Short mmCIF file of N, CA and C in Angstrom, two decimals:
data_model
loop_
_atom_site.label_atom_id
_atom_site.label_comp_id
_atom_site.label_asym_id
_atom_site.label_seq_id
_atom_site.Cartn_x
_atom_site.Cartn_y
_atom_site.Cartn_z
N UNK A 497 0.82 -1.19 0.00
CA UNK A 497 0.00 0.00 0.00
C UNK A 497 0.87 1.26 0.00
N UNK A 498 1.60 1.11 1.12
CA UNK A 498 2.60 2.18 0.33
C UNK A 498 3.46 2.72 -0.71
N UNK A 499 3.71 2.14 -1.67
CA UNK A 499 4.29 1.64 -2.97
C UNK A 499 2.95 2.45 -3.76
N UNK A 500 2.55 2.07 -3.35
CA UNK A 500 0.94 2.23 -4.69
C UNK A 500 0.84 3.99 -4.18
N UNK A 501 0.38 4.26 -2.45
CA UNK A 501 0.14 5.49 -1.98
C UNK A 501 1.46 6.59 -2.42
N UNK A 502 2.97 6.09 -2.56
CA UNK A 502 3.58 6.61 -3.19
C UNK A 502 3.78 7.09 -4.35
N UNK A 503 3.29 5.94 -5.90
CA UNK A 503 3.08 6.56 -7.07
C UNK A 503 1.89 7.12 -6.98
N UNK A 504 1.25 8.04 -6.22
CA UNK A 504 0.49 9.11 -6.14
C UNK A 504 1.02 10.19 -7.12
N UNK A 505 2.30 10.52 -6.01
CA UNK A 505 2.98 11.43 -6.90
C UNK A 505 3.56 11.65 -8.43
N UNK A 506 3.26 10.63 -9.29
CA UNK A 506 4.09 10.36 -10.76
C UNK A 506 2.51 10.96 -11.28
N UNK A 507 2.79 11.16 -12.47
CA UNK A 507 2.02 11.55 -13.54
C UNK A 507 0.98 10.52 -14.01
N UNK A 508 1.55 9.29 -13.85
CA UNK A 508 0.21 8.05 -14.62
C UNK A 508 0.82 6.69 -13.66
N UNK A 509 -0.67 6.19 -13.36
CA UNK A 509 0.05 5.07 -12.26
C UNK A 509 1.04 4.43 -13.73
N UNK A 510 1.66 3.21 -12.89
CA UNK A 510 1.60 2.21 -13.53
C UNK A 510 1.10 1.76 -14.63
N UNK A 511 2.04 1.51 -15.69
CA UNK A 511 1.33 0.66 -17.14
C UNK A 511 0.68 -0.98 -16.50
N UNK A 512 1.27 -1.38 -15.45
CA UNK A 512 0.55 -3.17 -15.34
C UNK A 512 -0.38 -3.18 -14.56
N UNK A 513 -1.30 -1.76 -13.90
CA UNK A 513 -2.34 -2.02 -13.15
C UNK A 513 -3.74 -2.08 -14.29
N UNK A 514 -3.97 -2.83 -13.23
CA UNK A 514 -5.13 -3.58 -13.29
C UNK A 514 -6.12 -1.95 -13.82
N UNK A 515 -7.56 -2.15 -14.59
CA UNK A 515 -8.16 -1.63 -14.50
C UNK A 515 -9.20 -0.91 -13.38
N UNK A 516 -9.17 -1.67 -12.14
CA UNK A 516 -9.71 -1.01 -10.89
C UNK A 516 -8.90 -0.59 -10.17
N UNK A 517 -7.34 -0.83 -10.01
CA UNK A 517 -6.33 -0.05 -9.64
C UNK A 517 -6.31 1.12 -10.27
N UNK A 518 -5.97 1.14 -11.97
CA UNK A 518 -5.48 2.24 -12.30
C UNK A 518 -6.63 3.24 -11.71
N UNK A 519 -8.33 2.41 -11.65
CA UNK A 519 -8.95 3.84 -11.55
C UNK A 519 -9.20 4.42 -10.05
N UNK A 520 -8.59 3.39 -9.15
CA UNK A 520 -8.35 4.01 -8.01
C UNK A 520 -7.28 4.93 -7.79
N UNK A 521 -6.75 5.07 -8.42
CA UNK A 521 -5.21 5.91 -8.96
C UNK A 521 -5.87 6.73 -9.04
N UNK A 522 -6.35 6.91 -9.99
CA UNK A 522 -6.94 8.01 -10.86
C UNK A 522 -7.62 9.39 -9.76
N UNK A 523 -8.79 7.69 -9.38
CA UNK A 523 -9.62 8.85 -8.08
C UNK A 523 -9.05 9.57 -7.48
N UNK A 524 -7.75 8.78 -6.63
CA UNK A 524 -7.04 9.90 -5.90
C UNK A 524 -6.14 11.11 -6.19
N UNK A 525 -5.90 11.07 -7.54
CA UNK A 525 -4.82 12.43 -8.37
C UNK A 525 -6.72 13.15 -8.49
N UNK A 526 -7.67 12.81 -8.35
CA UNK A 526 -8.75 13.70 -8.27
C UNK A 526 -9.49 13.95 -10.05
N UNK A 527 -8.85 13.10 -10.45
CA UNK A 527 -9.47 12.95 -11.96
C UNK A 527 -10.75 11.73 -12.29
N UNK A 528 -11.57 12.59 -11.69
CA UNK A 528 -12.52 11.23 -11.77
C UNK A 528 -13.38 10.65 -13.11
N UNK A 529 -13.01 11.87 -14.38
CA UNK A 529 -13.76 11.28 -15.63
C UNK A 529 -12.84 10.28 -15.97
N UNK A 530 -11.30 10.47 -15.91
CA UNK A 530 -10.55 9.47 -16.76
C UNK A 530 -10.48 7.91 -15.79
N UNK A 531 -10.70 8.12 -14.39
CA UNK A 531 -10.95 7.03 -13.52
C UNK A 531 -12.37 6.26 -13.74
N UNK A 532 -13.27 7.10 -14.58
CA UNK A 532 -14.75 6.59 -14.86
C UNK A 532 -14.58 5.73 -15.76
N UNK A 533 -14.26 6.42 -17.33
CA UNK A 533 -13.42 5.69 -18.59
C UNK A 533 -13.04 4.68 -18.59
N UNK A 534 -12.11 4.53 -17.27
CA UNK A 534 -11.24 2.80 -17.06
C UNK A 534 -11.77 2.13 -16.25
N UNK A 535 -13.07 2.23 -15.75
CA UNK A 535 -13.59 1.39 -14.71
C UNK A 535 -14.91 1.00 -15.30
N UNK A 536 -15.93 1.67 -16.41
CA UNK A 536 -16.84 1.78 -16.99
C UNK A 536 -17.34 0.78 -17.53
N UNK A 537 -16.03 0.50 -18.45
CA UNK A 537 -16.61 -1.02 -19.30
C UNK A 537 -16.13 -2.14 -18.99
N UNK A 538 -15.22 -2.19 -17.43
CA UNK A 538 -14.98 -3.64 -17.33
C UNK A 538 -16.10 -4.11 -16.05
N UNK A 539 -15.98 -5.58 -16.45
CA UNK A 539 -16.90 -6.23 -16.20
C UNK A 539 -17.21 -6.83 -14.75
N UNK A 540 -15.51 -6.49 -14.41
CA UNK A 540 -15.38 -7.18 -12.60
C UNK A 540 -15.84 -6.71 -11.37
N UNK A 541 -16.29 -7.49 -10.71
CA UNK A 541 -16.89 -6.50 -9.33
C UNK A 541 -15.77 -6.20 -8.67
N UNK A 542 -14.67 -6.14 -8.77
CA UNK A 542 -13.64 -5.08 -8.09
C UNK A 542 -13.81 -3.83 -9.05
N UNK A 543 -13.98 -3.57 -10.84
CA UNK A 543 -13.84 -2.82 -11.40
C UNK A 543 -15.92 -1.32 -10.70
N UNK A 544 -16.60 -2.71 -10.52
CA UNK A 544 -18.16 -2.22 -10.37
C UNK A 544 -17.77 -0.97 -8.90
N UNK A 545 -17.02 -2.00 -7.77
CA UNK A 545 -16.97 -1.22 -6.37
C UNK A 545 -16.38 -0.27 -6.61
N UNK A 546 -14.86 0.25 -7.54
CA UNK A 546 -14.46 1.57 -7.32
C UNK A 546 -15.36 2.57 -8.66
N UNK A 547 -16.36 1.58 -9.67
CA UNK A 547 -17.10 2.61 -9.92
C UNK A 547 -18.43 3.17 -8.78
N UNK A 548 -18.72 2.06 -8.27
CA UNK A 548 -19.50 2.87 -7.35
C UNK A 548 -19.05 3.98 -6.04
N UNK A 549 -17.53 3.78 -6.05
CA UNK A 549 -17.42 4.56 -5.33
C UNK A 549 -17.13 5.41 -6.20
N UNK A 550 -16.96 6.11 -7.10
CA UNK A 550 -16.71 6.81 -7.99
C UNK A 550 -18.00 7.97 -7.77
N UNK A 551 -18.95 6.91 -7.94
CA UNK A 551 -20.67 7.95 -8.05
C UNK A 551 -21.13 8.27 -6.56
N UNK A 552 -20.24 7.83 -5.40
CA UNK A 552 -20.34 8.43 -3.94
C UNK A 552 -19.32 9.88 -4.25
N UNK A 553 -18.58 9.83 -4.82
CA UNK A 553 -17.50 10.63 -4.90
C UNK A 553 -18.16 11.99 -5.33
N UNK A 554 -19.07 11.16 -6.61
CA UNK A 554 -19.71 12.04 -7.39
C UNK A 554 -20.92 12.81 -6.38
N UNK A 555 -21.45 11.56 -5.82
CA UNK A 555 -22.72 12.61 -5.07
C UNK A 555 -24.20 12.11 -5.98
N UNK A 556 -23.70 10.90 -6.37
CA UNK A 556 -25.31 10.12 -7.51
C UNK A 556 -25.61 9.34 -6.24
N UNK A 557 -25.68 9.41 -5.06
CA UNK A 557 -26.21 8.31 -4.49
C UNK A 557 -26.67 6.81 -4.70
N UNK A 558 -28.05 7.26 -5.84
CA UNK A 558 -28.57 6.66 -6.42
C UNK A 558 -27.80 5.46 -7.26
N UNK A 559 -27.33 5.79 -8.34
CA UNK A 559 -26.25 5.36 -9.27
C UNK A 559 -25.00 4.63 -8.72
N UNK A 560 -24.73 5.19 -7.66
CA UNK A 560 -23.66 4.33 -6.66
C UNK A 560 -24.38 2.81 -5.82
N UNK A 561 -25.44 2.92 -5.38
CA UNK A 561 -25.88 2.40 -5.00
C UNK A 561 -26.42 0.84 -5.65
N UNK A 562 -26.16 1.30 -7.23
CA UNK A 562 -26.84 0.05 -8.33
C UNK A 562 -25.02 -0.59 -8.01
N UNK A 563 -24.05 0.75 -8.42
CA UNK A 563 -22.62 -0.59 -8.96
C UNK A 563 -22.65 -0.78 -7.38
N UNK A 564 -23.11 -0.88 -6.03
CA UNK A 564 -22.08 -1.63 -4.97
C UNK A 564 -22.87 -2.73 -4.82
N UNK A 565 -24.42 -2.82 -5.52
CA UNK A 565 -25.09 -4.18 -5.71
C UNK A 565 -23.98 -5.18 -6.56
N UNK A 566 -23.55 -4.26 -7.67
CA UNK A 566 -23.24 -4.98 -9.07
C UNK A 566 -21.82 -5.58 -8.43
N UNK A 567 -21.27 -5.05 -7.04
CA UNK A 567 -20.21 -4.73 -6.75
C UNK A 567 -20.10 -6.36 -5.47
N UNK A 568 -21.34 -6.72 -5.16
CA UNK A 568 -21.68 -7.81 -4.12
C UNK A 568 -20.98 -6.93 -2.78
N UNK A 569 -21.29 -5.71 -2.72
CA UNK A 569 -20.59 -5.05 -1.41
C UNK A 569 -21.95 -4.03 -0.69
N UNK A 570 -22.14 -3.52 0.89
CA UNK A 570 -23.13 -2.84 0.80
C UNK A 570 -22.53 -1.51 0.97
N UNK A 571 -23.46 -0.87 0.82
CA UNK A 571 -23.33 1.25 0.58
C UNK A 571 -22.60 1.32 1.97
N UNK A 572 -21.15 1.90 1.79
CA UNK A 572 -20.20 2.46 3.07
C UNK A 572 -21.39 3.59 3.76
N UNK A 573 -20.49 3.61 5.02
CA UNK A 573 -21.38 4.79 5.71
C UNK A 573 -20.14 5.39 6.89
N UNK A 574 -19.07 4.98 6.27
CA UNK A 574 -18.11 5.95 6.59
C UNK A 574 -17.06 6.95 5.53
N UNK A 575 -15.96 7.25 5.55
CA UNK A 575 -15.37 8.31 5.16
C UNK A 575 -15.49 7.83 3.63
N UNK A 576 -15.46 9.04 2.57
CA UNK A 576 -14.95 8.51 0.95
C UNK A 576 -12.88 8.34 1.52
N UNK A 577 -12.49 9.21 2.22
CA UNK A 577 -11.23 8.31 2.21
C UNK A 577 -11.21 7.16 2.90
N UNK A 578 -11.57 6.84 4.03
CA UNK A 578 -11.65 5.42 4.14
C UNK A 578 -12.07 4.32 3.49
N UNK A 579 -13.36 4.97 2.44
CA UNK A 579 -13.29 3.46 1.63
C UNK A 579 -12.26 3.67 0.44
N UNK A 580 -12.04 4.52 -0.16
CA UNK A 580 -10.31 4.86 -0.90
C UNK A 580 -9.43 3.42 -0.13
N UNK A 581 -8.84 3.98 1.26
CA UNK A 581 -8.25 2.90 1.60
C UNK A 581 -8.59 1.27 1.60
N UNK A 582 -9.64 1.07 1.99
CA UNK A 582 -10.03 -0.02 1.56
C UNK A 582 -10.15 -0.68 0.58
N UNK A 583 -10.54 0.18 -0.65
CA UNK A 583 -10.87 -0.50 -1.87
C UNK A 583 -9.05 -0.60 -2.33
N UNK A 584 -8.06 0.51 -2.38
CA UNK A 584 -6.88 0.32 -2.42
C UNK A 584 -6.51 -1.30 -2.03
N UNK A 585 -6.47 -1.14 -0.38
CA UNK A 585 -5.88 -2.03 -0.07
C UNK A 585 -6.01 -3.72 -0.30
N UNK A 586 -7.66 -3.46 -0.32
CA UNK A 586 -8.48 -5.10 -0.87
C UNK A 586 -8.11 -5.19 -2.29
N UNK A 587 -7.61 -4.78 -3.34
CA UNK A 587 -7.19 -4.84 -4.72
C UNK A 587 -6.09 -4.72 -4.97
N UNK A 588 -4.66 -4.42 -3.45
CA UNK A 588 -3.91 -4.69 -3.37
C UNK A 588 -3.76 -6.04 -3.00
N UNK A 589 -4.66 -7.02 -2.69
CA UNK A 589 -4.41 -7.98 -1.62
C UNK A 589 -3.55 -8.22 -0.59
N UNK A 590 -4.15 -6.84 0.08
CA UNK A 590 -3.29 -6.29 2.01
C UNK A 590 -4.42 -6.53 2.29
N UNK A 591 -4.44 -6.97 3.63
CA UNK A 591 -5.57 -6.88 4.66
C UNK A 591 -6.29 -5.68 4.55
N UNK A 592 -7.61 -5.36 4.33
CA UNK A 592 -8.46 -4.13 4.84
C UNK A 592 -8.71 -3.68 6.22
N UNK A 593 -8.21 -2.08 6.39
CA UNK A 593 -8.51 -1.86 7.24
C UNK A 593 -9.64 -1.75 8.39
#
């Protein structure tokens, strides 16, 4: 997690992440259309959970609420950075906090 929380700072994660990585990347440099883009059309419920957190981010409630079904996860009801960390860390395969 730190490795990953470190290329924060570079310009583009990683070329070998995964599509729900890169767009957890994404989320956190605060670019959330190009984090939408790469999370949009894949098909995995790791790719569904950081789009639904994407549309908490956004403030669709609604719309968030369909991908954390699509996502087999239920609607957080704590911090958008805490589930950041979580979804990070569970797609890192680190223990969640």
């Amino acid at each position: 997690m730190a490795a990953f929380t470190a290329s924060l700072s570079g310009a583009a994660p990683a070329p070998d992440l995964g599509a729900p990585l890169a767009g957890i990347w994404w989320a956190a440099k605060g670019d959330w259309d190009r984090a939408h883009k790469i999370v949009q059309d894949d098909g995995t419920r790791e790719a569904a959970w950081v789009h639904a957190y994407l549309h908490r981010v956004e403030g669709d409630l609604s719309n968030a609420g369909y991908w954390y079904r699509q996502a087999g996860r239920p609607a957080p009801k704590d911090s958008l950075q805490a589930e950041w960390e979580r979804i990070a860390s569970s797609l890192l395969g680190e223990a969640t906090p």
